[in-house]
CSV table of C-alpha atoms and ligand atoms in Angstrom, one decimal:
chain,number,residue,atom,x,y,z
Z,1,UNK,CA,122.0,107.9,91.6
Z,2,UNK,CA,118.2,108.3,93.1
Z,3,UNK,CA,116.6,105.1,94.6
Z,4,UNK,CA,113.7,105.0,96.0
Z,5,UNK,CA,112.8,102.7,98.6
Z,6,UNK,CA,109.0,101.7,99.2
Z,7,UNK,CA,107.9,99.8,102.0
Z,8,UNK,CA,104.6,98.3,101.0
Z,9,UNK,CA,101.9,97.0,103.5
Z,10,UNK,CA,98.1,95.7,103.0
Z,11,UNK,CA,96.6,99.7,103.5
Z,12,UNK,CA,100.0,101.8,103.9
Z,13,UNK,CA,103.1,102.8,102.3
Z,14,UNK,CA,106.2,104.2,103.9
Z,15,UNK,CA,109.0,105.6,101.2
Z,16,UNK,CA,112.1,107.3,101.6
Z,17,UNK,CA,114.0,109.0,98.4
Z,18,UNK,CA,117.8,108.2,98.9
Z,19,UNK,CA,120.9,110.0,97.4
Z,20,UNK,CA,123.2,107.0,96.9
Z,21,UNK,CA,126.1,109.2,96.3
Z,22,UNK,CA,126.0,111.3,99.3
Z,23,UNK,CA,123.7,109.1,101.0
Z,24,UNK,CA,120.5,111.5,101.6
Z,25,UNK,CA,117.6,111.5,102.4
Z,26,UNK,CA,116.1,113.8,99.3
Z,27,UNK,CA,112.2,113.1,100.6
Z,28,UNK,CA,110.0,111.0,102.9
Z,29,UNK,CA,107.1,109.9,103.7
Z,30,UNK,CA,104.0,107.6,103.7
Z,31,UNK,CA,100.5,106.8,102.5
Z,32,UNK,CA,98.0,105.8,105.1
Z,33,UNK,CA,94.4,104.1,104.8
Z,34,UNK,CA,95.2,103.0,101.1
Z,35,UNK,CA,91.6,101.9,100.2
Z,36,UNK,CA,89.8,103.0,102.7
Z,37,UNK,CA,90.1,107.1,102.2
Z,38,UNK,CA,93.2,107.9,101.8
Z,39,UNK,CA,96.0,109.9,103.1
Z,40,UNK,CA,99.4,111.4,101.7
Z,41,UNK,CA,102.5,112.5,104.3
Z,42,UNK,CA,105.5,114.2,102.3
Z,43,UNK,CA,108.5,115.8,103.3
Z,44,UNK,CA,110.9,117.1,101.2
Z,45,UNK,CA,114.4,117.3,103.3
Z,46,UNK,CA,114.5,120.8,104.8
Z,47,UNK,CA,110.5,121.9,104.4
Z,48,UNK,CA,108.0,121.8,106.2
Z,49,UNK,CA,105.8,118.1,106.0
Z,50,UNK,CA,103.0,118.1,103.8
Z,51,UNK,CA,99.6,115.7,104.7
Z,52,UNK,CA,97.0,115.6,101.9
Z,53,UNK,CA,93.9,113.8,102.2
Z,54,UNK,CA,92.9,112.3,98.8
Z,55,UNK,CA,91.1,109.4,97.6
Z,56,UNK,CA,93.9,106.5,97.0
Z,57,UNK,CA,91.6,103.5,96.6
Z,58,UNK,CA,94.3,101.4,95.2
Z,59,UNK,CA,98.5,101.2,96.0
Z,60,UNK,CA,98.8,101.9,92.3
Z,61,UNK,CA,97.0,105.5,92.9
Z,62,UNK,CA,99.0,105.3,95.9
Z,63,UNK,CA,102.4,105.2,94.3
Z,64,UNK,CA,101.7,107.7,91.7
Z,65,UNK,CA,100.8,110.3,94.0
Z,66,UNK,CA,104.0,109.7,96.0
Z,67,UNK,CA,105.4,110.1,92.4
Z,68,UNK,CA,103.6,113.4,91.8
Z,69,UNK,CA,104.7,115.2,95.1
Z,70,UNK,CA,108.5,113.8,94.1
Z,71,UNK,CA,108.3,116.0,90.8
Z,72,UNK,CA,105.7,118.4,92.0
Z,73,UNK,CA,107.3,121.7,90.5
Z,74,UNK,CA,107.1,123.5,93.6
Z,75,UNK,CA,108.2,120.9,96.5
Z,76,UNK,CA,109.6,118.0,95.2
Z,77,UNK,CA,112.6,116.8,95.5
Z,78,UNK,CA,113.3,116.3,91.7
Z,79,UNK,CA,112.6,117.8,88.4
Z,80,UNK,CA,111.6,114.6,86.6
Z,81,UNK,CA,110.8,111.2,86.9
Z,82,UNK,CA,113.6,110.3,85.2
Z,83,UNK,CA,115.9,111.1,87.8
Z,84,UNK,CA,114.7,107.9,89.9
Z,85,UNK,CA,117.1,105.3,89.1
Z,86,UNK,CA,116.4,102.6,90.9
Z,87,UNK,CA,113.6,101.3,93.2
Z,88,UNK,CA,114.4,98.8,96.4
Z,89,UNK,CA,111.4,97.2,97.9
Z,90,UNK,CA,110.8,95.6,101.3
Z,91,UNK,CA,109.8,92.1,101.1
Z,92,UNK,CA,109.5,90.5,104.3
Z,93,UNK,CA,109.5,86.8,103.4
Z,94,UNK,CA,112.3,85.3,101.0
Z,95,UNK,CA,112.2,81.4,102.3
Z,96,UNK,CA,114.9,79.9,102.1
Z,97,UNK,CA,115.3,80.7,98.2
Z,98,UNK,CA,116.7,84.1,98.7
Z,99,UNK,CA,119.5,84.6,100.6
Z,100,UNK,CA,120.5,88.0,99.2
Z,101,UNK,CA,119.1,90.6,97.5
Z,102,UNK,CA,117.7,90.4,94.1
Z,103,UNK,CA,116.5,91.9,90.8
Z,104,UNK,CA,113.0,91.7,90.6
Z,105,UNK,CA,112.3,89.8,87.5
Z,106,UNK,CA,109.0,88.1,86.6
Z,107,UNK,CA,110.6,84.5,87.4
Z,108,UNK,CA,111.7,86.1,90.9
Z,109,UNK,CA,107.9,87.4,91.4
Z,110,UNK,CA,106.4,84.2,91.0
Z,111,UNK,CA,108.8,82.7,93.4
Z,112,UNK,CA,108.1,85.8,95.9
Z,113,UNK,CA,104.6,84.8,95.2
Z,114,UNK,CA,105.3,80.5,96.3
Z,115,UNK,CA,106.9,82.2,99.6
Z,116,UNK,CA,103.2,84.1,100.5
Z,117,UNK,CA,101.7,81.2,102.8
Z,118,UNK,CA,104.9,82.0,105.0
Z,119,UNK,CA,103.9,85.6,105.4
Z,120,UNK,CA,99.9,86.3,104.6
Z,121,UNK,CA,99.9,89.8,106.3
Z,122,UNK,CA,103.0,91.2,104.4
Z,123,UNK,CA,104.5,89.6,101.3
Z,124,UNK,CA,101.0,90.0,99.0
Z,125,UNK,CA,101.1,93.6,100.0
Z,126,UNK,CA,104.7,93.7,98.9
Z,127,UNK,CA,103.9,92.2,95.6
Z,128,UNK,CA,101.4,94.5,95.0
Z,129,UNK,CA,103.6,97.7,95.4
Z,130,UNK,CA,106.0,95.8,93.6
Z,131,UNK,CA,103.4,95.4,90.9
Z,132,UNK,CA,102.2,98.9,91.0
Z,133,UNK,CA,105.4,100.5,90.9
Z,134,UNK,CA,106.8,98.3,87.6
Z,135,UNK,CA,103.4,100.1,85.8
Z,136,UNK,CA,104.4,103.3,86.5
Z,137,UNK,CA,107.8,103.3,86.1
Z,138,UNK,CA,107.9,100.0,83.7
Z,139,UNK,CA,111.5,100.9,82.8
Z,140,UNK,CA,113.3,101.7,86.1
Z,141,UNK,CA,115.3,98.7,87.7
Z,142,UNK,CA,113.6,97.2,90.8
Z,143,UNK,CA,115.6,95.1,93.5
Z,144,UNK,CA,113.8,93.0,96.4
Z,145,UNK,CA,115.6,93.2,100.0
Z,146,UNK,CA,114.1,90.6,102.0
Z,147,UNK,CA,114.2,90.7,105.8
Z,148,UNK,CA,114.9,87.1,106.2
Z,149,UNK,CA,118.1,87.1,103.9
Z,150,UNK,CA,120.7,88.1,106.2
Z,151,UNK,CA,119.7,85.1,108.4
Z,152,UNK,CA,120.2,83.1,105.0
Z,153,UNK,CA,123.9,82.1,107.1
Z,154,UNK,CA,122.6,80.2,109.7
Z,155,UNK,CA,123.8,76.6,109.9
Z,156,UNK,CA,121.1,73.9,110.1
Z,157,UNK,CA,121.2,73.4,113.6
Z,158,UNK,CA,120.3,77.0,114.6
Z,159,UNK,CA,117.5,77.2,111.8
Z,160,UNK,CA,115.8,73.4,112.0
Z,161,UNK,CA,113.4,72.4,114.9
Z,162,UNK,CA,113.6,69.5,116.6
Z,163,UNK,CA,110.6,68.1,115.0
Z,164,UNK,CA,110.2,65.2,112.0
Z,165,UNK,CA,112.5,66.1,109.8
Z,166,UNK,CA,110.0,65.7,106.7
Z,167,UNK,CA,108.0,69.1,108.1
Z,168,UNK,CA,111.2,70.9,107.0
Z,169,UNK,CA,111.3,68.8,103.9
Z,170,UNK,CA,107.6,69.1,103.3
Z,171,UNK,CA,106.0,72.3,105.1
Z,172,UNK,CA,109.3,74.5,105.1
Z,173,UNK,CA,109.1,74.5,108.5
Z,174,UNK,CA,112.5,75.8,110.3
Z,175,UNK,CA,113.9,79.1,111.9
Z,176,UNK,CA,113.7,82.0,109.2
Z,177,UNK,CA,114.7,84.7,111.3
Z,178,UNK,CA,113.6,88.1,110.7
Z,179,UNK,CA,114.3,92.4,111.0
Z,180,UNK,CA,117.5,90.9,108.8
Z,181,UNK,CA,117.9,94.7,107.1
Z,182,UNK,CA,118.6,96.1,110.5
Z,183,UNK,CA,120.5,93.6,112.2
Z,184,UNK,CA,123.2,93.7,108.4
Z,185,UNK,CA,123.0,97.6,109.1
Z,186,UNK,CA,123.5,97.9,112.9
Z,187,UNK,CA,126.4,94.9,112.7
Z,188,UNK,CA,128.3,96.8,109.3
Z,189,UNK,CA,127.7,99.9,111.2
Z,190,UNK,CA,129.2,98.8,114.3
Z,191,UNK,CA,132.5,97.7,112.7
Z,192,UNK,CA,132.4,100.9,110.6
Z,193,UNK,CA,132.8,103.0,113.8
Z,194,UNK,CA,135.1,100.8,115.1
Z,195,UNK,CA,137.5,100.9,112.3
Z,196,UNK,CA,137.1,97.0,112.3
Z,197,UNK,CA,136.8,94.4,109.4
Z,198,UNK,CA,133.6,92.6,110.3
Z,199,UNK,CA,135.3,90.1,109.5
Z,200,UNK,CA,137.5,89.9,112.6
Z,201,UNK,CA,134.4,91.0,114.7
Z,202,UNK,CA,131.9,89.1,116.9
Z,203,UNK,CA,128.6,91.0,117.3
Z,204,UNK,CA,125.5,90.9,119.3
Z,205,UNK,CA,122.6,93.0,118.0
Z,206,UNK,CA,119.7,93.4,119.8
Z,207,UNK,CA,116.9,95.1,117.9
Z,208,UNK,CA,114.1,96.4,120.2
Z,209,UNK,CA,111.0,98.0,118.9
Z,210,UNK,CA,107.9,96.6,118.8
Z,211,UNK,CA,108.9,93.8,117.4
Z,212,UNK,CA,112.3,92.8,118.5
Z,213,UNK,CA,114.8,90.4,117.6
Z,214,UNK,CA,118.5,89.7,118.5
Z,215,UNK,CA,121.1,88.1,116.2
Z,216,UNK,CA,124.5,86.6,116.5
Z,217,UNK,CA,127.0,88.1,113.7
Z,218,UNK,CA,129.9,86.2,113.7
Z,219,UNK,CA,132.5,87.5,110.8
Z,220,UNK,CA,129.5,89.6,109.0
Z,221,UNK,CA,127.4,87.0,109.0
Z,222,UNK,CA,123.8,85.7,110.6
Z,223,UNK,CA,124.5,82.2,112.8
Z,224,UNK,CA,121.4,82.7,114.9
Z,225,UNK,CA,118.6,84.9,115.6
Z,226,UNK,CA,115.9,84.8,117.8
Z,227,UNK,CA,112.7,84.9,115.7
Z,228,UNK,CA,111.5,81.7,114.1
Z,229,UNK,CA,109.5,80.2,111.8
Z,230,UNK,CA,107.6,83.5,112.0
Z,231,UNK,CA,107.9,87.0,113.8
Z,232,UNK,CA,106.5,85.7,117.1
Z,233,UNK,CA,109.4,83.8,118.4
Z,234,UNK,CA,112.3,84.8,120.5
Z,235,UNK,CA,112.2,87.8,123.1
Z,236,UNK,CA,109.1,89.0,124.8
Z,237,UNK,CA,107.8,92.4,122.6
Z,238,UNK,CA,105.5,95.1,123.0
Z,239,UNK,CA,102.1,92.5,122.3
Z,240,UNK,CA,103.8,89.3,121.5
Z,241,UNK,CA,104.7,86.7,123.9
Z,242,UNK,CA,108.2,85.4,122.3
Z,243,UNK,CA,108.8,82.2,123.0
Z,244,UNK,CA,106.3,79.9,124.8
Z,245,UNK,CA,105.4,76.2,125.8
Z,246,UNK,CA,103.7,75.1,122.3
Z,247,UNK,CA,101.3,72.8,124.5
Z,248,UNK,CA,99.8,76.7,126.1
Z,249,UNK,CA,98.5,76.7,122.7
Z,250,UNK,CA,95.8,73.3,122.8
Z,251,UNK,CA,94.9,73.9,126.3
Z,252,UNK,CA,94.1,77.4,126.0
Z,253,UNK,CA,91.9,76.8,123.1
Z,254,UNK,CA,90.4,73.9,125.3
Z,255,UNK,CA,90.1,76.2,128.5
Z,256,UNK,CA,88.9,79.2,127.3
Z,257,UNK,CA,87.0,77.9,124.4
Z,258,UNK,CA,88.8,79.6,121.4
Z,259,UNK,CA,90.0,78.2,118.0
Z,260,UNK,CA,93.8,78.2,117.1
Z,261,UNK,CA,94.1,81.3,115.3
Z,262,UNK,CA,92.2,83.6,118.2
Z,263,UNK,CA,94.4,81.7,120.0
Z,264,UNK,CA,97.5,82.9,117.9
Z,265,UNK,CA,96.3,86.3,117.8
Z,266,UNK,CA,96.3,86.6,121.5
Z,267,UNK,CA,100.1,85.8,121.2
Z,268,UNK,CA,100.4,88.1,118.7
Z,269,UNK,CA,98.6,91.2,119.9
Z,270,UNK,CA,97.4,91.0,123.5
Z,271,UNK,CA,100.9,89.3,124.9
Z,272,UNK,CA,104.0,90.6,125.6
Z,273,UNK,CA,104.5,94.1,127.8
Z,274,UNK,CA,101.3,94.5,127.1
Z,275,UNK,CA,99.7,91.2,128.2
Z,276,UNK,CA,101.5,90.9,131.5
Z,277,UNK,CA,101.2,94.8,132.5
Z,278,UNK,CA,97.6,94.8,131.6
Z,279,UNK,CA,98.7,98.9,130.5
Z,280,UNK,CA,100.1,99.5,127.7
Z,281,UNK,CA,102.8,97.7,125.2
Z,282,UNK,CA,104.7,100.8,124.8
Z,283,UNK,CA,108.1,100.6,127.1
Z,284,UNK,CA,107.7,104.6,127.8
Z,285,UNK,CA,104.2,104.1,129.5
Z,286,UNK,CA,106.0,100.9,131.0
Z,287,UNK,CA,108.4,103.0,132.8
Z,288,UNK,CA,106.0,105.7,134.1
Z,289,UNK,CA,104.4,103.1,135.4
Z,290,UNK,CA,106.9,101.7,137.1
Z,291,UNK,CA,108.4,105.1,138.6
Z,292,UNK,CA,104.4,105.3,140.0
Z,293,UNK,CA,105.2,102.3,141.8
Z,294,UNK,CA,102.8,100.0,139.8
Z,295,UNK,CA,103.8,96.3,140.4
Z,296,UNK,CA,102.6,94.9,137.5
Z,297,UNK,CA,104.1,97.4,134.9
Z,298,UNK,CA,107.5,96.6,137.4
Z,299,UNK,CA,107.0,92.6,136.5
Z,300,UNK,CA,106.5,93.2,132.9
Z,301,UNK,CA,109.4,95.6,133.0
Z,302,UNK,CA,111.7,92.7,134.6
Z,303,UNK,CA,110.3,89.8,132.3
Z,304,UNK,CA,111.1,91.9,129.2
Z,305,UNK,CA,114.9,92.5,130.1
Z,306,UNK,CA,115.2,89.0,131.5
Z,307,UNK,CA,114.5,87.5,128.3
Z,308,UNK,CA,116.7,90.1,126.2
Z,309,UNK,CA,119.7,89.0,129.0
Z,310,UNK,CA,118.8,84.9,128.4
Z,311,UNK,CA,119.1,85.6,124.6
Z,312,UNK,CA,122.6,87.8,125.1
Z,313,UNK,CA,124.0,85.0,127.2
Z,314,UNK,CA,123.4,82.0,124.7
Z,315,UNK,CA,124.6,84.2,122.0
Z,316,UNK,CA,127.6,85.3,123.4
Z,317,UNK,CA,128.5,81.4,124.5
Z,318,UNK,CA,127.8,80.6,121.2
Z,319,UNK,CA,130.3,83.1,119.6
Z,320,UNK,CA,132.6,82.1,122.1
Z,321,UNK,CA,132.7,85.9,123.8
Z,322,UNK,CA,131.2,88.6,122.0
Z,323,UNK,CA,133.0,92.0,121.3
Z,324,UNK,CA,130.4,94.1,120.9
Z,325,UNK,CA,126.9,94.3,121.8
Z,326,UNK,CA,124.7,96.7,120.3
Z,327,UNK,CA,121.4,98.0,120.9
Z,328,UNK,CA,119.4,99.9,118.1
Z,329,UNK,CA,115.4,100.3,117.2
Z,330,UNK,CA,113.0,102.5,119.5
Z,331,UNK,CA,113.5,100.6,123.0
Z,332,UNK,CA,117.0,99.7,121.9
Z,333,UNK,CA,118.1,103.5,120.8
Z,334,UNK,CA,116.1,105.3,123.5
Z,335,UNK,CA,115.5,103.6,127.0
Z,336,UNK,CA,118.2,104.2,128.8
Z,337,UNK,CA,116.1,101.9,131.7
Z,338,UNK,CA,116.5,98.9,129.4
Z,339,UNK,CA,120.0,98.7,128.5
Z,340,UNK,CA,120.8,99.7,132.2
Z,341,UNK,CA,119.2,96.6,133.6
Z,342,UNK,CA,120.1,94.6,130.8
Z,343,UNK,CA,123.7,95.5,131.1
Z,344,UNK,CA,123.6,94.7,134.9
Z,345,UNK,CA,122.1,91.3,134.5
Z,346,UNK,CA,125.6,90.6,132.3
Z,347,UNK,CA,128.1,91.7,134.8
Z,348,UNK,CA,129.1,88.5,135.6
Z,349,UNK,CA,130.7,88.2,132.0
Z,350,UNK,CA,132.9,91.7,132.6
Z,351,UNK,CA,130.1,93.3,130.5
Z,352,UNK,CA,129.7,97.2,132.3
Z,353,UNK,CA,128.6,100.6,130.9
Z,354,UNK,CA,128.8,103.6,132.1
Z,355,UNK,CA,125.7,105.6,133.7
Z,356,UNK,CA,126.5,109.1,131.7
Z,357,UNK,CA,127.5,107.1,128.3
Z,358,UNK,CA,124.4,105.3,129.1
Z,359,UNK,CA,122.5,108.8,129.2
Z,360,UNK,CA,121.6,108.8,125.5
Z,361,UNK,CA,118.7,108.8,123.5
Z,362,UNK,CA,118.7,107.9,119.8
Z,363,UNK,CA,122.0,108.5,118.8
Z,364,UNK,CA,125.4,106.7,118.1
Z,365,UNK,CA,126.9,105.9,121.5
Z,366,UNK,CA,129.6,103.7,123.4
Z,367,UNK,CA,128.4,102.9,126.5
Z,368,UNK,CA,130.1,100.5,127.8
Z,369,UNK,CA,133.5,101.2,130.5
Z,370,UNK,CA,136.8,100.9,129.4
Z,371,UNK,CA,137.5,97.8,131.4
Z,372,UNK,CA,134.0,96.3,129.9
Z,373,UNK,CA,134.9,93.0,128.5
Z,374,UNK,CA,132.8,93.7,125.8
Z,375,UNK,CA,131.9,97.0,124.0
Z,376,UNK,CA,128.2,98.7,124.1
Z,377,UNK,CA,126.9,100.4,121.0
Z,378,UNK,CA,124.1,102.2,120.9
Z,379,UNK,CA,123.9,102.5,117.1
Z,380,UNK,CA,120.5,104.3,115.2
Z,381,UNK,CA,119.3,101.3,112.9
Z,382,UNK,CA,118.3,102.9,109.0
Z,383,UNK,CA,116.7,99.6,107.4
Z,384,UNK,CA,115.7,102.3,104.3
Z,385,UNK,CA,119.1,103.2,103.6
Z,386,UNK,CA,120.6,99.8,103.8
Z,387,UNK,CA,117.7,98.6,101.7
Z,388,UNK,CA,119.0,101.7,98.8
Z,389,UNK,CA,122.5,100.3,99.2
Z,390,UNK,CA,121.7,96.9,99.0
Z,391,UNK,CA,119.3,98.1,95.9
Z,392,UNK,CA,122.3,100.0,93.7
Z,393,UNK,CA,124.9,96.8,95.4
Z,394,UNK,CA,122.7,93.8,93.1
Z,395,UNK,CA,122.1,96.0,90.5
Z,396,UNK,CA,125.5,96.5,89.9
Z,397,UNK,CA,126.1,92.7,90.3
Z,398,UNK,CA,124.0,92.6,87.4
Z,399,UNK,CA,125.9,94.2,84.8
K,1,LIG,P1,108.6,99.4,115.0
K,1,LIG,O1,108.9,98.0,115.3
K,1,LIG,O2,107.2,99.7,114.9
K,1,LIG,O3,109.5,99.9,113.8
K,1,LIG,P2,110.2,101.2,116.6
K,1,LIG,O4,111.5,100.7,116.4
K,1,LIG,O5,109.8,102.5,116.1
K,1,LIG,O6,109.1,100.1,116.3
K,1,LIG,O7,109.9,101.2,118.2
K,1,LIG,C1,108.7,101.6,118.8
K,1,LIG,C2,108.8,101.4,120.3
K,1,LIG,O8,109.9,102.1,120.8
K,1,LIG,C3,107.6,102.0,121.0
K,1,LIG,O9,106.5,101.1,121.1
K,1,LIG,C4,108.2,102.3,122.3
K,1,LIG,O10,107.9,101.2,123.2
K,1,LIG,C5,109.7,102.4,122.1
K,1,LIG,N1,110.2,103.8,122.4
K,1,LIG,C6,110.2,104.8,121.6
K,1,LIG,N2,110.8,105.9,122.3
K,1,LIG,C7,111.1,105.4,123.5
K,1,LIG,C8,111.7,106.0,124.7
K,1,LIG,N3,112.0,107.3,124.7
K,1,LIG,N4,111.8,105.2,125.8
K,1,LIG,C9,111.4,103.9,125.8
K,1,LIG,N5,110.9,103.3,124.7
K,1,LIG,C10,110.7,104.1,123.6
């Protein structure tokens, strides 16, 4: 079976066509500046990529040129439309009224739709690819995979605040927990390799890219991540802050004269590596930096893997020990920097890797020593291929 998985945002489109049988990447690509001009990437597996600049003033026109390259007689990647058998979208925000995968059906759209106060930026632009896609292909079977359901697990004292208890009841407001896609992949993954039951297995995974989160899988499961309420919780990232002193918030607005929300966009987009190196919120042109011998780069360099190691050391008290930790995502599969220093800051639990395992750059990896008390992964993260699995998975649950 052919799913293809769309990852819809407010003026892009990323889309991957999977082989669930043999688990392939068939084609890939995106759309960029969706209303604005209008740009087409496609790449069938083994040919050359292919960038078109045409007029896409809407997703819909979008989609259905992602659909004509697919079929296109000469490059794509199937003879007809309907070879697609399934489509998995993205949705970022599920509440807490999905905690799995499901079928998009108009009921589930409308309750997709009560969840969009929770996530403005992303889940209207995930309706609307929805949307476009069930008019062009009104009779293919569509699944949602949310990346909060994984986190779906967590008991109610890792997801509630300690606030009034009617803000939960009232406003929703409590630990959602995002990047749930990768962290189910990287953790199933892990135990994969292993030749483990997840079940038996105790997992920290630590996804670093621009956004980064880390989550404690305890017998497959989600029992605490660091994101919140929304993505800007947790670890330091490439522009957000992570967790902060909510009272910065009031007296910055007072201090610097600024309303909440330039306030919150500061957080959001000038914080982070970013913020505190005053260079760049890309860990690469961190660690050039720092091999210049710039102090500031240096201190956000430090500050970034002292908040992965706080987060690694109250998961792995929580799980009681922790037998593997895994990095994955672009910092997580690539610096070889940041999983040295976070590794060392962990010695004192028997955590040690080893400097030439360590010497890898975006591929599957143990690092970790044979007397480590816990085992290093470096595992590649593929949110689009768990989001195909997860897609043919619910629709078999389905009849
Ligand atoms: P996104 O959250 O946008 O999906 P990615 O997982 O692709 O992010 O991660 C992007 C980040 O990965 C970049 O901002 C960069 O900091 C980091 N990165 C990529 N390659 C390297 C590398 N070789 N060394 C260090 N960091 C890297």
């Amino acid at each position: 079976m052919n799913v293809l998985v769309i990852n819809c945002g407010s003026s892009s489109l990323k889309y991957q066509l999977i082989d669930s049988e043999t688990e392939a990447v068939l084609a890939k690509g995106l759309c960029e500046r969706i209303g604005i001009d209008g740009r087409l990437v496609y790449q069938k597996t083994g040919l050359d990529k292919e960038i078109t600049e045409a007029a896409m003033p809407t997703h819909k026109q979008a989609i259905q040129m992602v659909l004509d390259a697919i079929v296109n007689p000469k490059t794509g990647a199937l003879k007809s439309l309907a070879e697609v058998d399934a489509v998995g979208h993205r949705v970022v925000h599920g509440g807490e009224k999905f905690a799995s995968s499901v079928v998009l059906t108009e009921e589930v759209l409308a309750q997709i739709e009560e969840c969009n106060d929770l996530a403005p930026l992303h889940n209207p632009a995930n309706l609307i690819g929805i949307r476009a896609c069930q008019e062009l292909m009104p009779n293919v079977p569509m699944v949602g995979v949310f990346d909060t359901a994984f986190h779906g697990t967590m008991p109610e004292d890792a997801y509630l605040y300690a606030l009034p208890y009617e803000l939960y009841e009232k406003d929703g407001i409590r630990k959602y927990g995002f990047h749930g896609t990768s962290h189910k992949y990287v953790s199933q993954t892990c135990a994969e390799v292993m030749g483990r039951d997840i079940k038996d297995l105790k997992i920290i995974t630590c996804h670093l890219g621009n956004g980064a989160s880390l989550c404690a899988v305890k017998n497959g499961v989600s029992v605490d991540t660091s994101m919140g309420f929304t993505p800007l919780a947790g670890i330091m990232m490439g522009t957000r802050s992570g967790d902060v002193d909510p009272s910065i918030i009031p007296y910055v607005m007072e201090q610097e004269g600024l309303n909440a929300s330039e306030v919150v966009n500061a957080l959001n987009k000038k914080s982070g590596l970013l913020g505190l190196s005053e260079k760049s919120s890309d860990m690469r042109d961190i660690i050039a930096s720092v091999n210049e011998g710039d102090e500031q780069a240096k201190l956000a360099f430090n500050k970034y893997v002292r908040t992965i190691t706080d987060y690694i050391a109250k998961y792995y008290v929580l799980l009681n020990g922790a037998d593997v930790i895994c990095f994955t995502a672009g910092v997580g599969e690539n610096s070889i920097p940041v999983r040295k220093a976070v590794c060392e800051n962990l010695k004192c639990l028997g955590i040690k890797i080893d400097d030439d395992k360590n010497n890898v750059m975006g591929e599957m990896a143990k690092i970790s020593t044979d007397d480590s008390s816990s085992m290093v992964y470096v595992l590649p993260t593929d949110e689009e291929l768990m989001i195909a699995r997860d897609t043919l998975f619910f629709l078999h649950q389905n009849g």
